[in-house]
mmCIF file of C-alpha atoms and ligand atoms in Angstrom:
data_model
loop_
_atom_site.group_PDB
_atom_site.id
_atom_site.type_symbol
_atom_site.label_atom_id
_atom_site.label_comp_id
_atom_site.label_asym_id
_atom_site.label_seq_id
_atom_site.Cartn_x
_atom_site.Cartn_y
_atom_site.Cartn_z
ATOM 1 C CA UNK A 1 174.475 131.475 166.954
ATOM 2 C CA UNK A 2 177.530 131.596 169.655
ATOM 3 C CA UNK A 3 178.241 134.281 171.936
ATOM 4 C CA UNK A 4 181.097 134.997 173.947
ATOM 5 C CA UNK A 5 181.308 137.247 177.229
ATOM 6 C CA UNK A 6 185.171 138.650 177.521
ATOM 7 C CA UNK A 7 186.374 141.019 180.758
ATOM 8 C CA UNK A 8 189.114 143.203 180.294
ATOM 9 C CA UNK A 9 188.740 143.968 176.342
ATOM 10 C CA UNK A 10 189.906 147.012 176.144
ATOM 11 C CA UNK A 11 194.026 145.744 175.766
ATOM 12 C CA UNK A 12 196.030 142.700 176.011
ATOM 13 C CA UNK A 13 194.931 139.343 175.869
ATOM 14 C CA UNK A 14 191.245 140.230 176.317
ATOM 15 C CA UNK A 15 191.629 142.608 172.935
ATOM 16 C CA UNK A 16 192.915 139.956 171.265
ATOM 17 C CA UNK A 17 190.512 137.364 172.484
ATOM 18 C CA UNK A 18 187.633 139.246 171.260
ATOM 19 C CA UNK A 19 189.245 139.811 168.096
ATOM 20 C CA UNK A 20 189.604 136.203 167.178
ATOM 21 C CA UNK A 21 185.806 135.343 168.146
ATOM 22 C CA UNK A 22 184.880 138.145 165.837
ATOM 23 C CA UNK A 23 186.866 137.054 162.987
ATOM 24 C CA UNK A 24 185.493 133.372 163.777
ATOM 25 C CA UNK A 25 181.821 135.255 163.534
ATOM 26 C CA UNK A 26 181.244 134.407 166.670
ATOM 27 C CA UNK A 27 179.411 137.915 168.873
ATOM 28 C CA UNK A 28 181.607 139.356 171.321
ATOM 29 C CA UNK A 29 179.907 141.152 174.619
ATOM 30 C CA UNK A 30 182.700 142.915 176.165
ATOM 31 C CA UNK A 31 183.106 144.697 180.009
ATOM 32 C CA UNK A 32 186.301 146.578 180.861
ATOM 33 C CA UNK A 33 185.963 150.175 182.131
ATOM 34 C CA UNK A 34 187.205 151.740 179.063
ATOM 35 C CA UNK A 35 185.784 150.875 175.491
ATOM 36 C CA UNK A 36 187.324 149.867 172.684
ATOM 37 C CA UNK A 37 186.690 151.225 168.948
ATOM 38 C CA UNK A 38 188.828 148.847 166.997
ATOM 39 C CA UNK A 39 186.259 145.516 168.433
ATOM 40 C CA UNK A 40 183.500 147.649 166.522
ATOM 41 C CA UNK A 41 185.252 148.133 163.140
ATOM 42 C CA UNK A 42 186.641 144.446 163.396
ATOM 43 C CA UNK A 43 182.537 143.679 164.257
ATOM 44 C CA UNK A 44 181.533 145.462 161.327
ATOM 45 C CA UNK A 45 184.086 144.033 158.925
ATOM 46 C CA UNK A 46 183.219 140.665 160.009
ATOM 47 C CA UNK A 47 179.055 141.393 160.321
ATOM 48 C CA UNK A 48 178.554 140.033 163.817
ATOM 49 C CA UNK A 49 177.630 142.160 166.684
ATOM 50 C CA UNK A 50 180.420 143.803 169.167
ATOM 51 C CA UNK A 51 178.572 145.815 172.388
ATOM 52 C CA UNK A 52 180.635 147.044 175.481
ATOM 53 C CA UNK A 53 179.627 147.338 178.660
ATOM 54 C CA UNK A 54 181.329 149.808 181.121
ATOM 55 C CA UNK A 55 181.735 147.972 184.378
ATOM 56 C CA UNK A 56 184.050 148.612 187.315
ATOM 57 C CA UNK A 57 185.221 144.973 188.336
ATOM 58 C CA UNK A 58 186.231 145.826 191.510
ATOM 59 C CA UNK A 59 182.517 146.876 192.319
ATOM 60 C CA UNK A 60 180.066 143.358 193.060
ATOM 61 C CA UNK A 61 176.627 145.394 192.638
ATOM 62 C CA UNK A 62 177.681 146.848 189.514
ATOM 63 C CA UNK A 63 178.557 143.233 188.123
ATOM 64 C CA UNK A 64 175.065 142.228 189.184
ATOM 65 C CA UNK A 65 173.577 145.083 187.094
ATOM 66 C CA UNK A 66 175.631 144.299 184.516
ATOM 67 C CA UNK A 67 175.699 140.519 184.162
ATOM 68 C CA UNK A 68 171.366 141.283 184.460
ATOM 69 C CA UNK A 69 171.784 143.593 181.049
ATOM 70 C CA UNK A 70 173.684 141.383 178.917
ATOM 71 C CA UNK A 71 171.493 138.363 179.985
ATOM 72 C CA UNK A 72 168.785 140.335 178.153
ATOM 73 C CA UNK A 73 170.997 140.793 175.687
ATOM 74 C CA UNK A 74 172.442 137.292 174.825
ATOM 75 C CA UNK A 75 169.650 134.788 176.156
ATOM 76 C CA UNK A 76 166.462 136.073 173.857
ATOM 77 C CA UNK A 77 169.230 134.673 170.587
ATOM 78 C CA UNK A 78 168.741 131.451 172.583
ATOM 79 C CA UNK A 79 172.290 131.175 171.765
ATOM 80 C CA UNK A 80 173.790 127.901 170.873
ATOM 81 C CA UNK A 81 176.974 127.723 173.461
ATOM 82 C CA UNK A 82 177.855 130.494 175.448
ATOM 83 C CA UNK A 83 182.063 130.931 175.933
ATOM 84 C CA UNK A 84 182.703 133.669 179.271
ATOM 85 C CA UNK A 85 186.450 134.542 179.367
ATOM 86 C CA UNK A 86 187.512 136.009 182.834
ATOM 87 C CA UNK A 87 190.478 137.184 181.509
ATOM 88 C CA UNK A 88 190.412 141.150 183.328
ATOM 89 C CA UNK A 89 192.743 141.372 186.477
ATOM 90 C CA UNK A 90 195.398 143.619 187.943
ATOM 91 C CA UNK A 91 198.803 143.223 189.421
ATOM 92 C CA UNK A 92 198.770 145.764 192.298
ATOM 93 C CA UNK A 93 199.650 146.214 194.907
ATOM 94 C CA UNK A 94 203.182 145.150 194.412
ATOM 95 C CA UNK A 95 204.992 145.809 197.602
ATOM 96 C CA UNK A 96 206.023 143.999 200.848
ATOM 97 C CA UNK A 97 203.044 142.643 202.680
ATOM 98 C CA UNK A 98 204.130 145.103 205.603
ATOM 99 C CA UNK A 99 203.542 147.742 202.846
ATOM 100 C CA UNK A 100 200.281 146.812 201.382
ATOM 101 C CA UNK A 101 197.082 148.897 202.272
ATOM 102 C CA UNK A 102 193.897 147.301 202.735
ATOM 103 C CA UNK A 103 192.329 149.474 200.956
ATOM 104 C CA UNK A 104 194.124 148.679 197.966
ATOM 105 C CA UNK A 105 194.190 144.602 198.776
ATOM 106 C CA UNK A 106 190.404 144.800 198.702
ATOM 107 C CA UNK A 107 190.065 145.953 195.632
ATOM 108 C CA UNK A 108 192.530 143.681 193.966
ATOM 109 C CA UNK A 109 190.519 140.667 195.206
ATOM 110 C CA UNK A 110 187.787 141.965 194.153
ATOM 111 C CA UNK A 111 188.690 142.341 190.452
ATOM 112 C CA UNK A 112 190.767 138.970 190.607
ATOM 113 C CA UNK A 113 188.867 136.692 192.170
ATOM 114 C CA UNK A 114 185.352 138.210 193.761
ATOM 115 C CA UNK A 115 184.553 139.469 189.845
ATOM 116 C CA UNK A 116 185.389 136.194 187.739
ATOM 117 C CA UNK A 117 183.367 133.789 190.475
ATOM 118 C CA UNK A 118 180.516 136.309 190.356
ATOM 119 C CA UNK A 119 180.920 136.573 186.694
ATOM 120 C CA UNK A 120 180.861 132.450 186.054
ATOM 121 C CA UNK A 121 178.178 131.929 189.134
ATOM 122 C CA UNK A 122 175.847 133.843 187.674
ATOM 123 C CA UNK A 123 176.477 132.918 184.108
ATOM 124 C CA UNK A 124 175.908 129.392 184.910
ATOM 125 C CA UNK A 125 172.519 129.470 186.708
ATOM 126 C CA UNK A 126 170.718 131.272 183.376
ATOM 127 C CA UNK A 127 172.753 129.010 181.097
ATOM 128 C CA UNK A 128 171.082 126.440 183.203
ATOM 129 C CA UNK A 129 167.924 127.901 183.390
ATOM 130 C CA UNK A 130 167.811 128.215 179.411
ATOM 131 C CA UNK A 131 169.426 124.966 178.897
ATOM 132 C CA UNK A 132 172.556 126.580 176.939
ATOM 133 C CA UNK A 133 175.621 124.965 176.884
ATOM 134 C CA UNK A 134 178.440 127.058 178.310
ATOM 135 C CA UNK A 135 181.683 127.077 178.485
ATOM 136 C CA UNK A 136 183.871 129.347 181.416
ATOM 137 C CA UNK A 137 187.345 130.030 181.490
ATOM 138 C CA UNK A 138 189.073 132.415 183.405
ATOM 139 C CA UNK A 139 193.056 133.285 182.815
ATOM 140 C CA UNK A 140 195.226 132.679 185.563
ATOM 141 C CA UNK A 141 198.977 132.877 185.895
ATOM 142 C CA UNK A 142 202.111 130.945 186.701
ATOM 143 C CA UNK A 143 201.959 132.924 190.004
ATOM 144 C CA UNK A 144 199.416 130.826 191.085
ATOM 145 C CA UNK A 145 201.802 128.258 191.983
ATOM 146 C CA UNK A 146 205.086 130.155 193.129
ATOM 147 C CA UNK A 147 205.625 132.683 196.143
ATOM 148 C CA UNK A 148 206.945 135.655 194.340
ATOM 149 C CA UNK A 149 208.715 138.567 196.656
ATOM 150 C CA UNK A 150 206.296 141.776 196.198
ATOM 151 C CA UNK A 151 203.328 139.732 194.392
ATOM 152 C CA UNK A 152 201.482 138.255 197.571
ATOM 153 C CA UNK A 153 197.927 139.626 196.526
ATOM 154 C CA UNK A 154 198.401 138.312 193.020
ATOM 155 C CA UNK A 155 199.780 134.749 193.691
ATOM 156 C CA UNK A 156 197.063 134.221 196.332
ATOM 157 C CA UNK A 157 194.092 136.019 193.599
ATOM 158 C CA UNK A 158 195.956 133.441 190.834
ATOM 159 C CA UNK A 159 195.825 130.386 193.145
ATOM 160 C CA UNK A 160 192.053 131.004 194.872
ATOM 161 C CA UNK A 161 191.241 131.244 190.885
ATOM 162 C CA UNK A 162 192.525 127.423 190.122
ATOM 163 C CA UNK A 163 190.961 126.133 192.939
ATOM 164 C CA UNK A 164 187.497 127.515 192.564
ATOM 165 C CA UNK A 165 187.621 126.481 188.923
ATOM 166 C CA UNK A 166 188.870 123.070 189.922
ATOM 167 C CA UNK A 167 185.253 122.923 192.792
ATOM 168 C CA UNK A 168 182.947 124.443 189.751
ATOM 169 C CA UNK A 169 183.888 121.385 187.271
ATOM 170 C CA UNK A 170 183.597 119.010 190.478
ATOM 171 C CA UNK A 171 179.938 120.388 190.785
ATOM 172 C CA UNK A 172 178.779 120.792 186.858
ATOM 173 C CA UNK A 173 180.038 116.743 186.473
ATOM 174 C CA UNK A 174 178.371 116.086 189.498
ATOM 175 C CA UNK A 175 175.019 117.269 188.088
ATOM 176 C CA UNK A 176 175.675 116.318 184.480
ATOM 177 C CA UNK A 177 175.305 119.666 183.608
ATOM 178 C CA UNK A 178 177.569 118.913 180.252
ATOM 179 C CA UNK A 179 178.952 122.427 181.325
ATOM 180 C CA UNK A 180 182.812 122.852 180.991
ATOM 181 C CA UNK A 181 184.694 125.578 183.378
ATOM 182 C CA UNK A 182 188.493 125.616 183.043
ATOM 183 C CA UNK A 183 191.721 127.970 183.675
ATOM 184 C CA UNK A 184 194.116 129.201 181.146
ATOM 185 C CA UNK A 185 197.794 130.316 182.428
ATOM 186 C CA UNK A 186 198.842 132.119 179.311
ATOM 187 C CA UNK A 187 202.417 132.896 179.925
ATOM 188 C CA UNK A 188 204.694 136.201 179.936
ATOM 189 C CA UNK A 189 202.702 138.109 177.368
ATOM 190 C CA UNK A 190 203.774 141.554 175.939
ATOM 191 C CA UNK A 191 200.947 143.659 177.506
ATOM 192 C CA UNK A 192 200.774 147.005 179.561
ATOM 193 C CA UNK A 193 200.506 144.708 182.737
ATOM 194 C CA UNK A 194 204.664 143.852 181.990
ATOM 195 C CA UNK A 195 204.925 147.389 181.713
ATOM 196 C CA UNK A 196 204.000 148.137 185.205
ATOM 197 C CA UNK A 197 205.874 144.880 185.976
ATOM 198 C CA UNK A 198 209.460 146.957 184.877
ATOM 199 C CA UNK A 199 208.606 149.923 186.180
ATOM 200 C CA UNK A 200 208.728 148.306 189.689
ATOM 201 C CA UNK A 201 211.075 149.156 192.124
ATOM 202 C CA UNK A 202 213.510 146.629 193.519
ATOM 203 C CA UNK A 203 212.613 147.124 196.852
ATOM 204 C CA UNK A 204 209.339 146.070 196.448
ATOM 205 C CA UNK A 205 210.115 143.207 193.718
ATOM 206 C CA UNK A 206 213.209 141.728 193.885
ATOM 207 C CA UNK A 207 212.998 139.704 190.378
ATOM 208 C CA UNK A 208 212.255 143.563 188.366
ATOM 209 C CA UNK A 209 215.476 142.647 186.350
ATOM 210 C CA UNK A 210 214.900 139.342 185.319
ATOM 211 C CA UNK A 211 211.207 140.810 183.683
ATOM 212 C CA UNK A 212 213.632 143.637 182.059
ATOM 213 C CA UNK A 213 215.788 141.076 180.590
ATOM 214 C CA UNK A 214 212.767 139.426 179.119
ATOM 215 C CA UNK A 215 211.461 142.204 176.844
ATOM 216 C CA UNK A 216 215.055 142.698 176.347
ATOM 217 C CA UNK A 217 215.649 139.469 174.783
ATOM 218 C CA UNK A 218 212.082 139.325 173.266
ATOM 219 C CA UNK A 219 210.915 136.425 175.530
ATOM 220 C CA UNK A 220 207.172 137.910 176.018
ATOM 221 C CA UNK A 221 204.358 136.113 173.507
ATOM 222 C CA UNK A 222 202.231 137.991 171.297
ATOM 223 C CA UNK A 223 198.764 138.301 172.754
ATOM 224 C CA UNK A 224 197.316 137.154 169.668
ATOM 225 C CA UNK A 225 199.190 134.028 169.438
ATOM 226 C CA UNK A 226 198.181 133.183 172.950
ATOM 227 C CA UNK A 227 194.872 134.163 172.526
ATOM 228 C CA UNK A 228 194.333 131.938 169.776
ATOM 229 C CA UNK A 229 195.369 128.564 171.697
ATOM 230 C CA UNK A 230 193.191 129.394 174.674
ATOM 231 C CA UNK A 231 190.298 130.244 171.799
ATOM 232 C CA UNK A 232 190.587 126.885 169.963
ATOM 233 C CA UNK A 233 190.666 124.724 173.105
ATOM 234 C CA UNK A 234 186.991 126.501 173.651
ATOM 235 C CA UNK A 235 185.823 125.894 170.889
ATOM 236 C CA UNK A 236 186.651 122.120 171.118
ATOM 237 C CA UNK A 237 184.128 121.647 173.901
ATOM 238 C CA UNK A 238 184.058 117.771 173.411
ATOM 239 C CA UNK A 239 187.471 117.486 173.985
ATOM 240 C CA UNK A 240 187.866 119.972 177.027
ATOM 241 C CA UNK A 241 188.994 118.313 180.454
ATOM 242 C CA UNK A 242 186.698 120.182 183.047
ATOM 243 C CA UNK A 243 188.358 121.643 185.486
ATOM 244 C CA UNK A 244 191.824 121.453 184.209
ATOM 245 C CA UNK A 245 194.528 124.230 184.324
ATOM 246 C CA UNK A 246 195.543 124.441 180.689
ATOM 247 C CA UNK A 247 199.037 126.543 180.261
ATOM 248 C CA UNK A 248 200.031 127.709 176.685
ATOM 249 C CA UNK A 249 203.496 126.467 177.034
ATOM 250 C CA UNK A 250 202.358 122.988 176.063
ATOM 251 C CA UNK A 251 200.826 124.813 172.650
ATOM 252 C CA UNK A 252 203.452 126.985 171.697
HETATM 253 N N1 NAP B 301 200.845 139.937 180.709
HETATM 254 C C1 NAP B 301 201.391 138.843 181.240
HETATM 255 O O1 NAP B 301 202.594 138.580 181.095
HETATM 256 C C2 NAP B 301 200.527 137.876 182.019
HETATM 257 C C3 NAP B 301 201.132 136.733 182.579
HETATM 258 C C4 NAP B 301 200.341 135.793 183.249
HETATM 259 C C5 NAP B 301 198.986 136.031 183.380
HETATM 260 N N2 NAP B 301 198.424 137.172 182.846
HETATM 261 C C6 NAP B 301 196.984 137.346 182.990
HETATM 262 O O2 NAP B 301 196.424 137.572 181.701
HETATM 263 C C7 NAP B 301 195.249 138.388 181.805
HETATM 264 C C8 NAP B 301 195.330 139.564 180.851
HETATM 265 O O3 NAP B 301 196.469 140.327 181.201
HETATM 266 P P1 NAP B 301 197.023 141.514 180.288
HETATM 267 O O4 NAP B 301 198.495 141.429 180.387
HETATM 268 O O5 NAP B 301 196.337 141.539 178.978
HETATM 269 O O6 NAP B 301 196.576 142.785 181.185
HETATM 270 P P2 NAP B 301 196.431 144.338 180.835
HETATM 271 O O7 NAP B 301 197.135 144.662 179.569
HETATM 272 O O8 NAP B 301 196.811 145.073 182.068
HETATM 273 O O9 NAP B 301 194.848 144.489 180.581
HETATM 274 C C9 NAP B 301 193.978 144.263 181.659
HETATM 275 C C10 NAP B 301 192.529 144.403 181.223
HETATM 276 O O10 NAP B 301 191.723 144.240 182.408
HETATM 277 C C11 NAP B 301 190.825 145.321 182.519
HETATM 278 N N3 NAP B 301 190.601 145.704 183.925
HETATM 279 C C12 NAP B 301 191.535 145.927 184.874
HETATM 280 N N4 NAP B 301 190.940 146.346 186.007
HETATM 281 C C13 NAP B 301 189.603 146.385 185.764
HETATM 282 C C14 NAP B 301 188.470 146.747 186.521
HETATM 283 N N5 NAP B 301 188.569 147.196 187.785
HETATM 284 N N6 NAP B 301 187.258 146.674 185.952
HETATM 285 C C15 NAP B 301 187.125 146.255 184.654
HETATM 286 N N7 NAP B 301 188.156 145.891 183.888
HETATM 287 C C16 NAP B 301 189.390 145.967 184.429
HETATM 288 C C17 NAP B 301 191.501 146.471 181.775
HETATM 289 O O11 NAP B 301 190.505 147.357 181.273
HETATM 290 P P3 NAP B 301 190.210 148.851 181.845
HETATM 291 O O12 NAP B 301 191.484 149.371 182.429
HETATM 292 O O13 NAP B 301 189.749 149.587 180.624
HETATM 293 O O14 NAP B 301 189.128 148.669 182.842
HETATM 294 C C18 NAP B 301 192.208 145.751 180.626
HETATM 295 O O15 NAP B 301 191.336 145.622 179.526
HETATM 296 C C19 NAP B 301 195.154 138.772 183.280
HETATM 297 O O16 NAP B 301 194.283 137.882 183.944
HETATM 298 C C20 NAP B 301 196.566 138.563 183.806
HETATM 299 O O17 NAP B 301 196.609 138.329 185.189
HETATM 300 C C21 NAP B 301 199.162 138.094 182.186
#
């Protein structure tokens, strides 16, 4: 029995995610702060077991509560590898750093970074404790590795993401742990999160065209596509290089 934690299920990648690991009968616990009643049909269609949990990412103590309720949850199945996809994060603020509030920077490292370490921290430690295999990825972005005018919170979230996936696999090989922890960049995906992208002003991202021209063209990847290479490198645990960032374009 295999059970797979996904953030950010209720759109985009993370929808589509947990829609594959259904359909591969594998059970899907799922946090984003709205739910999602299509994961329970597809559940019930494919008779494995869909649950949501309500969480605000941008909120550490919550996380704690709620990482301690699905533990419950998953670890009594004694489960026999445990996939956590950190795929939830946001884009704003987009604006000149002058611009930004803190307010508003805090919370965005919070969900992007703060939330996925938490997330794969604790997950490790019970895997660990229970002796279950697991296997942690969390989606980053071609951002990580390119200044981009109006983007400074998310390039800096994206690239503190690759390196604290890169010292996690450095530590779990260290210890023999057999544990695998990766990053996934999956590309420009058609997803609410371009949305905002276009809706930007100039001003505060210079490169708004280009991202118009791409849904123009139809450049943006279906998120079902993408989340199907990033679920079959998973699932090939033997074969996964820890600590490497994967990127879709070398799949499709
Ligand atoms: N779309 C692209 O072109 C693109 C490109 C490169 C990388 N990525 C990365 O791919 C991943 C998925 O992106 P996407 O395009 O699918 O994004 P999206 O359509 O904006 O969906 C984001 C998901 O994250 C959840 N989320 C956001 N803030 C949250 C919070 N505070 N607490 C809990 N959940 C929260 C949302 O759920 P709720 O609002 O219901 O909470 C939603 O389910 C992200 O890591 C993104 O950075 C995307």
């Amino acid at each position: 029995m295999n059970f797979a934690v996904v953030t950010g299920v209720s759109r985009g990648l993370g929808q589509s995610v947990a829609t594959l690991f259904l359909e591969l009968g594998i059970h899907v616990v799922g946090i984003s702060r709205s739910s999602n009643e299509k994961l329970d049909e597809i559940a019930k269609q494919n008779n494995v077991i869909f649950r949501h949990f309500s969480c605000d990412l941008g909120n550490s103590d919550h996380i704690e509560e709620t990482i301690e309720q699905i533990s419950q949850q998953i670890f009594p199945h004694e489960p026999t590898t445990l996939y956590i996809v950190n795929n939830a994060a946001v884009l704003e603020p987009i604006d000149q750093v002058m611009n930004i509030k803190s307010s508003d920077l805090s919370k965005h490292v919070r969900v992007n970074t703060i939330a996925p370490m938490v997330i794969t921290n604790l997950f490790l430690k019970k895997a660990h404790e229970m002796n279950i295999s697991m296997v942690g990825v969390t989606v980053t972005s071609g951002a990580a590795n390119r200044p981009v005018y109006g983007w400074s919170a998310y390039c800096s979230t994206k690239a503190s993401i690759n390196m604290y996936t890169q010292t996690v696999a450095l530590e779990q090989d260290e210890l023999k742990t057999g544990n695998k922890v990766i990053a996934f960049d999956p590309g420009k995906m058609d997803t609410a999160m371009q949305e905002r992208i276009r809706e930007s002003s100039h001003e505060t991202f210079i490169e708004v065209d280009i991202f118009k021209e791409y849904k123009k063209s139809n450049l943006l990847k279906d998120t079902y596509a993408v989340g199907g290479v990033l679920v079959d490198i998973l699932r090939d645990k033997g074969n996964i290089e820890n600590g490497k960032i994967y990127n879709v374009k070398d799949y499709l």
